[in-house]
Short mmCIF file of C-alpha atoms and ligand atoms in Angstrom, two decimals:
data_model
loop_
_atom_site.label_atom_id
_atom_site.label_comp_id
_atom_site.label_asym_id
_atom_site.label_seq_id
_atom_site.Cartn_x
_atom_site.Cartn_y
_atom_site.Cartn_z
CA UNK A 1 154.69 51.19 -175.63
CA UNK A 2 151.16 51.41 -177.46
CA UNK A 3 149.58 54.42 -175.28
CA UNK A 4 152.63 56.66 -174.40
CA UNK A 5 151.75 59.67 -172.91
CA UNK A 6 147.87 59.20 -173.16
CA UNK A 7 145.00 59.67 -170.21
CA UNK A 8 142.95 57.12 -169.19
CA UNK A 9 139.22 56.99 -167.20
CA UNK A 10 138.49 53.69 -165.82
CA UNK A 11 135.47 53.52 -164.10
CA UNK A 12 135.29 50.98 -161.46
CA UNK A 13 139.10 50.89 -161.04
CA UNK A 14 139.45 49.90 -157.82
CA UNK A 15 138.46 45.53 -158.51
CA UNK A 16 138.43 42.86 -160.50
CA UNK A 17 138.11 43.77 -164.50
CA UNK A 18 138.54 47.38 -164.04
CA UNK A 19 141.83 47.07 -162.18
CA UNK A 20 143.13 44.56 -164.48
CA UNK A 21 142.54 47.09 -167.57
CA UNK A 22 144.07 49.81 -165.33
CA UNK A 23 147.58 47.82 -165.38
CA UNK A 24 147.74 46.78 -168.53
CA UNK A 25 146.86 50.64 -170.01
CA UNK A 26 149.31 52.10 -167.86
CA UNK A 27 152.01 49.04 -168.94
CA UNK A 28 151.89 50.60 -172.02
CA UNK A 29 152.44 53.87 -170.66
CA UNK A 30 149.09 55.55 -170.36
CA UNK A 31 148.35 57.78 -167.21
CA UNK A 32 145.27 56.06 -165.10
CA UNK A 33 142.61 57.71 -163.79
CA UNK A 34 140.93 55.16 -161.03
CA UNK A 35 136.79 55.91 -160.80
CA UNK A 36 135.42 53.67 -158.27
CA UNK A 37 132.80 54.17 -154.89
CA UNK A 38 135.85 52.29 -153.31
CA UNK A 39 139.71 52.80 -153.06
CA UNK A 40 140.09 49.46 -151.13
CA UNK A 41 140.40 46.60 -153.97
CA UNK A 42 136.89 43.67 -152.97
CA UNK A 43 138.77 40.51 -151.89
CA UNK A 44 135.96 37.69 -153.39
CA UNK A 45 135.04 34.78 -152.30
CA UNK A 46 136.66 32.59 -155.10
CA UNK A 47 138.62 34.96 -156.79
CA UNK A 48 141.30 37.92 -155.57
CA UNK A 49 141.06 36.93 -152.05
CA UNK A 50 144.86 38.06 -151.28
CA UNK A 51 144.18 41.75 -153.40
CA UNK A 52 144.95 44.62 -150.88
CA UNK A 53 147.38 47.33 -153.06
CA UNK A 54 145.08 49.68 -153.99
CA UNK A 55 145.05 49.99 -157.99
CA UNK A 56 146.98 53.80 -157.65
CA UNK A 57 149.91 52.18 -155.62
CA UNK A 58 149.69 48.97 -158.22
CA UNK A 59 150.21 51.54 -160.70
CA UNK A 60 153.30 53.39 -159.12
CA UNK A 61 154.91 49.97 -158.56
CA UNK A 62 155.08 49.64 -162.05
CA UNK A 63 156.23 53.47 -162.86
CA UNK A 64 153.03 54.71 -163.76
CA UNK A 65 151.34 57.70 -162.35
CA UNK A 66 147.46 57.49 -161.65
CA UNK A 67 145.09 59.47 -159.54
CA UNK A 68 141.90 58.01 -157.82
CA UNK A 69 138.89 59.88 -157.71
CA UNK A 70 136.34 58.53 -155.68
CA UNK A 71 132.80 59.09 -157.62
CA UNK A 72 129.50 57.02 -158.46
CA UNK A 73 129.51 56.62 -162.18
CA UNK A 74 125.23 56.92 -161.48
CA UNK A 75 125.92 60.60 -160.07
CA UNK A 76 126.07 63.31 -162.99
CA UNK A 77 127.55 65.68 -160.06
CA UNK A 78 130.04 63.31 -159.32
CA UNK A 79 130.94 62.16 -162.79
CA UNK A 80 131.45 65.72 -164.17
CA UNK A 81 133.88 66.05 -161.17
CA UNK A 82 135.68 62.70 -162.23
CA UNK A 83 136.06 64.44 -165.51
CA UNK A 84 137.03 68.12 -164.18
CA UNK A 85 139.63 66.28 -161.77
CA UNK A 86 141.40 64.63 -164.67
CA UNK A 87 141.76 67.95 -166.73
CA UNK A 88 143.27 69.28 -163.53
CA UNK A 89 145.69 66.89 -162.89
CA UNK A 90 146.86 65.79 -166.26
CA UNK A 91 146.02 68.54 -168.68
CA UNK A 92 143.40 66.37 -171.09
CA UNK A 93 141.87 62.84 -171.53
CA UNK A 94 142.30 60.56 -174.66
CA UNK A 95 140.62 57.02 -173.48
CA UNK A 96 137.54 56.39 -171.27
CA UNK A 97 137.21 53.13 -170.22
CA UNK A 98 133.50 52.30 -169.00
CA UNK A 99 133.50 49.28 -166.56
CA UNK A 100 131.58 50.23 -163.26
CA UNK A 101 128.83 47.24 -163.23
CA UNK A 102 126.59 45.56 -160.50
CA UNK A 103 124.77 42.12 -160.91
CA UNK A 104 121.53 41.27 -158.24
CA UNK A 105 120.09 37.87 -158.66
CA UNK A 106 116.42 37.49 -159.40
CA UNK A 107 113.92 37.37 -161.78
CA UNK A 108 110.63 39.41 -163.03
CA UNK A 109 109.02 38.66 -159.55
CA UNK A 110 111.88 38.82 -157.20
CA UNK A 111 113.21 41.86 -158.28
CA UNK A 112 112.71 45.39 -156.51
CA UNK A 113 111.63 48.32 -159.24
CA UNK A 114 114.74 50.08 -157.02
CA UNK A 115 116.59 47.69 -157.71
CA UNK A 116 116.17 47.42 -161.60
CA UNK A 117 116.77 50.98 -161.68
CA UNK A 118 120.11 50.42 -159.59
CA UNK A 119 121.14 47.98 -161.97
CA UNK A 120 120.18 50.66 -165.58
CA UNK A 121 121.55 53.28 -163.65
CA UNK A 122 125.21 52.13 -163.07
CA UNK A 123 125.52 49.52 -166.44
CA UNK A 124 123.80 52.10 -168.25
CA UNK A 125 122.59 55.71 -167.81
CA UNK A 126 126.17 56.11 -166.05
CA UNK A 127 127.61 55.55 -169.38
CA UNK A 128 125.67 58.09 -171.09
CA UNK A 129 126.39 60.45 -168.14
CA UNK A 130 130.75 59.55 -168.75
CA UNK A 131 130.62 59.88 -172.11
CA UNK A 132 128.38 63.46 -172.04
CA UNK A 133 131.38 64.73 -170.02
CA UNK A 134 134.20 63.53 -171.63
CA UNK A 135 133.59 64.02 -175.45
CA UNK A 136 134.75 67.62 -175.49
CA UNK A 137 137.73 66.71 -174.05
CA UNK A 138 137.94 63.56 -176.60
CA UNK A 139 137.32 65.60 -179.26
CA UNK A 140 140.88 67.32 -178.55
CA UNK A 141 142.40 64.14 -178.62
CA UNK A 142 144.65 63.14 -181.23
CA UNK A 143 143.27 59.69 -180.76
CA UNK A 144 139.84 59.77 -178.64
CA UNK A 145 138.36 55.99 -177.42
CA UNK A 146 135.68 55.07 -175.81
CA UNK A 147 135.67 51.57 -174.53
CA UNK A 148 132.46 50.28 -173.11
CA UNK A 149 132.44 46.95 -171.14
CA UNK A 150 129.09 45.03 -171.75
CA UNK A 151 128.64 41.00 -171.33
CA UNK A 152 127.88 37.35 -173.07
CA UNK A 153 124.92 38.47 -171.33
CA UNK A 154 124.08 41.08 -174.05
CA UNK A 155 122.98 38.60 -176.46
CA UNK A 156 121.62 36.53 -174.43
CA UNK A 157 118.73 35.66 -172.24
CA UNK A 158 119.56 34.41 -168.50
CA UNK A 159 121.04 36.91 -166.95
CA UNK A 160 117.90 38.64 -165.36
CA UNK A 161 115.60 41.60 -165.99
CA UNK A 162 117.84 43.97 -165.60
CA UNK A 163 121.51 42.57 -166.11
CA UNK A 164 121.11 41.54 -169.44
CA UNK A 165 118.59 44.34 -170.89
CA UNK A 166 121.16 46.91 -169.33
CA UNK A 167 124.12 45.47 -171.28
CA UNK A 168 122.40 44.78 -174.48
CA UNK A 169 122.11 48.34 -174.04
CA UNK A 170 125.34 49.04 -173.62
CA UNK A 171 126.26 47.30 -177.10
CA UNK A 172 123.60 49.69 -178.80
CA UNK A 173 124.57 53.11 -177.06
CA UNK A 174 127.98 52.11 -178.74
CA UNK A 175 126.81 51.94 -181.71
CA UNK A 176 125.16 54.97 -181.45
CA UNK A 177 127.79 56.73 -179.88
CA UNK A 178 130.16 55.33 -182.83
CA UNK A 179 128.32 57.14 -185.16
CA UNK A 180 127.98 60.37 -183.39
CA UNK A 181 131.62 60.87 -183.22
CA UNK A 182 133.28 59.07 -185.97
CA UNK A 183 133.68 62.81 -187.65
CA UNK A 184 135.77 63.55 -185.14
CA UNK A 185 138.14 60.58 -185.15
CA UNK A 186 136.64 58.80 -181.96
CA UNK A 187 136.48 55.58 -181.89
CA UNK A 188 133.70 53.27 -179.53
CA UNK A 189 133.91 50.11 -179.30
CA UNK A 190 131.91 47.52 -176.67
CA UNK A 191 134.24 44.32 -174.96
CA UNK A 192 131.74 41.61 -174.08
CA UNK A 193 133.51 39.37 -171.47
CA UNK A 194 132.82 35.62 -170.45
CA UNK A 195 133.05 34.03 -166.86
CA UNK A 196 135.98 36.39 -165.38
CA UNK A 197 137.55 35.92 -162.17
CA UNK A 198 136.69 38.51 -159.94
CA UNK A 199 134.53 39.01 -156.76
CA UNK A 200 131.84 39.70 -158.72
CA UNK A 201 131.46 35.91 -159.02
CA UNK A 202 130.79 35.54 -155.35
CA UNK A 203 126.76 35.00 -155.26
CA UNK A 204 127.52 31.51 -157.82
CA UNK A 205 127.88 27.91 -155.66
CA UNK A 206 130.82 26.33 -156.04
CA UNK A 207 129.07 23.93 -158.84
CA UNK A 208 128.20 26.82 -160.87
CA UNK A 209 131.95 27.90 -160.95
CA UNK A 210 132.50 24.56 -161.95
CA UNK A 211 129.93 24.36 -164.61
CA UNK A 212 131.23 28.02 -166.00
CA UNK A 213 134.80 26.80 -166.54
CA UNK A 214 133.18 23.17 -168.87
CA UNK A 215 130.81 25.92 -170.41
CA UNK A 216 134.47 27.56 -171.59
CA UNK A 217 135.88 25.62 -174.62
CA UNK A 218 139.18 27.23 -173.97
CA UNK A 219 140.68 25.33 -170.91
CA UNK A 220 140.59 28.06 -168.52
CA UNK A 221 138.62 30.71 -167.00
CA UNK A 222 139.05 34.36 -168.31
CA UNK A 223 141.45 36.90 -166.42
CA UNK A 224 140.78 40.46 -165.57
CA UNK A 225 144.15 41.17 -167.63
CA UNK A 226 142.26 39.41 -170.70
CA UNK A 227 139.93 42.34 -170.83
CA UNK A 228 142.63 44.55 -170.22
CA UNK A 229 144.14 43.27 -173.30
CA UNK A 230 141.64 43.62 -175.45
CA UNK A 231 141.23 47.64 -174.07
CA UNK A 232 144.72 48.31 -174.99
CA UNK A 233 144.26 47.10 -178.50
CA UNK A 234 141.05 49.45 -179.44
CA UNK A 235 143.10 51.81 -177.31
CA UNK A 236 146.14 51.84 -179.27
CA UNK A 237 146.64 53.45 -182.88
CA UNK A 238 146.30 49.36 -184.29
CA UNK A 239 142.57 49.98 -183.68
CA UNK A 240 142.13 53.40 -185.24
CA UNK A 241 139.76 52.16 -187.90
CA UNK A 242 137.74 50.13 -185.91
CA UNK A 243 134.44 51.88 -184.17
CA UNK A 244 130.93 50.78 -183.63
CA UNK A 245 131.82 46.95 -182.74
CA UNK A 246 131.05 44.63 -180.22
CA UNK A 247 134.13 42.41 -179.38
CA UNK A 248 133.45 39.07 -177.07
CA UNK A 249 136.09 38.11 -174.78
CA UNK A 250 134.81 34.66 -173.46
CA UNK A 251 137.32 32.20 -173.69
CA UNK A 252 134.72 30.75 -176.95
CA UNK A 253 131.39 30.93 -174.62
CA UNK A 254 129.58 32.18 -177.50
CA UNK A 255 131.12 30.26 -180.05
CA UNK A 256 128.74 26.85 -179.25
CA UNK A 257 125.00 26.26 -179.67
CA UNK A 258 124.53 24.49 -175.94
P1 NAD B 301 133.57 43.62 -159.54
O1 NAD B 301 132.37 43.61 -158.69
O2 NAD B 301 134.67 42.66 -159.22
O3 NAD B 301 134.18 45.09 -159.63
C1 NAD B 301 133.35 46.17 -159.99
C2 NAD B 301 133.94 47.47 -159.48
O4 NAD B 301 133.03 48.50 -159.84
C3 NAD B 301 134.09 47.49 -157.95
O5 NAD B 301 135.36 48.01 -157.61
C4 NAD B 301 132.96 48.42 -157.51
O6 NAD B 301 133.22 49.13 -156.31
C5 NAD B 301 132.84 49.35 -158.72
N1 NAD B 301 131.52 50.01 -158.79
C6 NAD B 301 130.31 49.43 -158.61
N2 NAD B 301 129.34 50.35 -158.69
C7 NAD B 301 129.95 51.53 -158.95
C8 NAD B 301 129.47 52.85 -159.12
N3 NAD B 301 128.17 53.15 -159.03
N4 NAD B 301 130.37 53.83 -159.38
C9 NAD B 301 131.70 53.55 -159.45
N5 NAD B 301 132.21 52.31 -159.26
C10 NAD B 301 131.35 51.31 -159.02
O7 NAD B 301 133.06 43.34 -161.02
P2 NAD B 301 133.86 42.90 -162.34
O8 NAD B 301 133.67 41.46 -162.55
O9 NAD B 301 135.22 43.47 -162.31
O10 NAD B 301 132.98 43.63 -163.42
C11 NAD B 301 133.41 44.75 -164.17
C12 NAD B 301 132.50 44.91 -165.37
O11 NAD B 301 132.58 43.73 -166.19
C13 NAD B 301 131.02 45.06 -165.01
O12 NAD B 301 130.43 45.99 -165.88
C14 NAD B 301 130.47 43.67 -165.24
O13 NAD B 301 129.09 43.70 -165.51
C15 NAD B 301 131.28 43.23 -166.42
N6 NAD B 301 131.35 41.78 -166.62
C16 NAD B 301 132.00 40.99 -165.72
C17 NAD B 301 132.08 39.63 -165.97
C18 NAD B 301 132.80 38.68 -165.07
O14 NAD B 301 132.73 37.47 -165.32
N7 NAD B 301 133.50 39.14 -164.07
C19 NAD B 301 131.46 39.08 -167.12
C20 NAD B 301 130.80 39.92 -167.99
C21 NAD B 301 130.76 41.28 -167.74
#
């Protein structure tokens, strides 16, 4: 097992991605700790419609501990709590997996100013706001990692005014946060996913679902558990000289000029 014995935040544990990165830390032994505004796991429209098990009981049927801790990743209060209830319960915190995202459709003229700042404050301030609160505790980690989720979306235009700004943000902060901490043996690292199934898909048409999977040169659709791949490998001691990058996981979206 790759992450024996380590402690894991994942923010937005409770769905889609983030649950899927919760399992496969803790199959490699890692303790969970399950951020989310939500226990309940969001049955989608096209994607986990039959999810119920919360991702805490998913976890204990695979004999691994995890605690949830309900918090919004937007709220400093909350997320120094998040933090504070993790020391508590198992004594320090090695990995923190930012994943907590929301997506609005609209464009420059159809989008409320509260909702732009809805959208910056949970794909991005929040992650300034984890990542204040955890690096002391990462610092007395014998292998500290920050993994930030981002997007195709990141490099991209297309995925609104405040979608894809916020996650080309979230490559950047990386960076920057890379460089802060690479003294202290901290890695950072950004995962930029392609069409995943989750219920975050649910505001496409059934054509655009279609048109996402011929958009995918590989012949399938990406799985929460893809991601959660990917997390365990900058998690694990194989990625211990690796910090500052910005790793698509799209199935070879990006790969084409279309
Ligand atoms: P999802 O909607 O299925 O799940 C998101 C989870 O985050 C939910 O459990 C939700 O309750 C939680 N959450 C939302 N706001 C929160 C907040 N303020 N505080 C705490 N938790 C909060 O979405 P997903 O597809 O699993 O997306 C996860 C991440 O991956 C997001 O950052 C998203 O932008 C990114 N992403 C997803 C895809 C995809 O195709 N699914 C592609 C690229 C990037």
């Amino acid at each position: 097992m790759k992450l024996e014995s380590r402690v894991a935040i994942v923010t937005g544990g409770s769905s889609g991605i983030g649950r899927g990165i919760s399992i496969e830390l803790a199959r490699e032994g890692a303790r969970v700790v399950v951020c989310d505004l939500v226990e309940r796991p969001k049955p989608g429209k096209y994607h986990d419609q039959d999810v119920t098990t919360p991702t805490v009981a998913a976890l204990n049927e695979i004999g691994s501990e995890g605690l949830f801790v309900q918090a919004d990743v937007s709220d400093e209060t909350a997320v120094n709590r998040l933090v504070d209830q993790t020391l508590e319960t198992f004594g320090g915190l090695d990995i923190l997996v930012n994943n907590a995202g929301i997506f609005a459709l609209g464009d420059s003229q159809t989008t409320p100013v509260e909702t732009w700042d809805r959208i910056m404050g949970v794909n991005l301030r929040a992650l300034f706001l984890t990542t204040r609160a955890a690096v002391p505790h990462l610092k007395a980690s014998r292998a500290g990692r920050i993994i930030n989720i981002a997007s195709v979306h990141a490099f991209h235009g297309g995925g609104g005014p405040a979608y894809a700004p916020a996650k080309a943000g979230v490559v950047n902060l990386t960076r920057d946060t890379a460089v802060e901490l690479a003294s202290h043996g901290i890695t950072a690292n950004t995962i930029c996913p392609g069409y995943i199934e989750t219920p975050i898909q649910d505001y496409l048409t059934e054509d655009q679902v279609a048109e996402a999977l011929e958009k995918t040169p590989l012949p399938r659709l990406g799985l929460p558990k893809d991601i959660g791949r990917a997390c365990v490998f900058f998690a694990s001691d194989d990625a211990e000289w690796i910090t500052g990058t910005a790793l698509p996981v799209d199935g070879g979206w990006l790969a084409p000029i279309w």
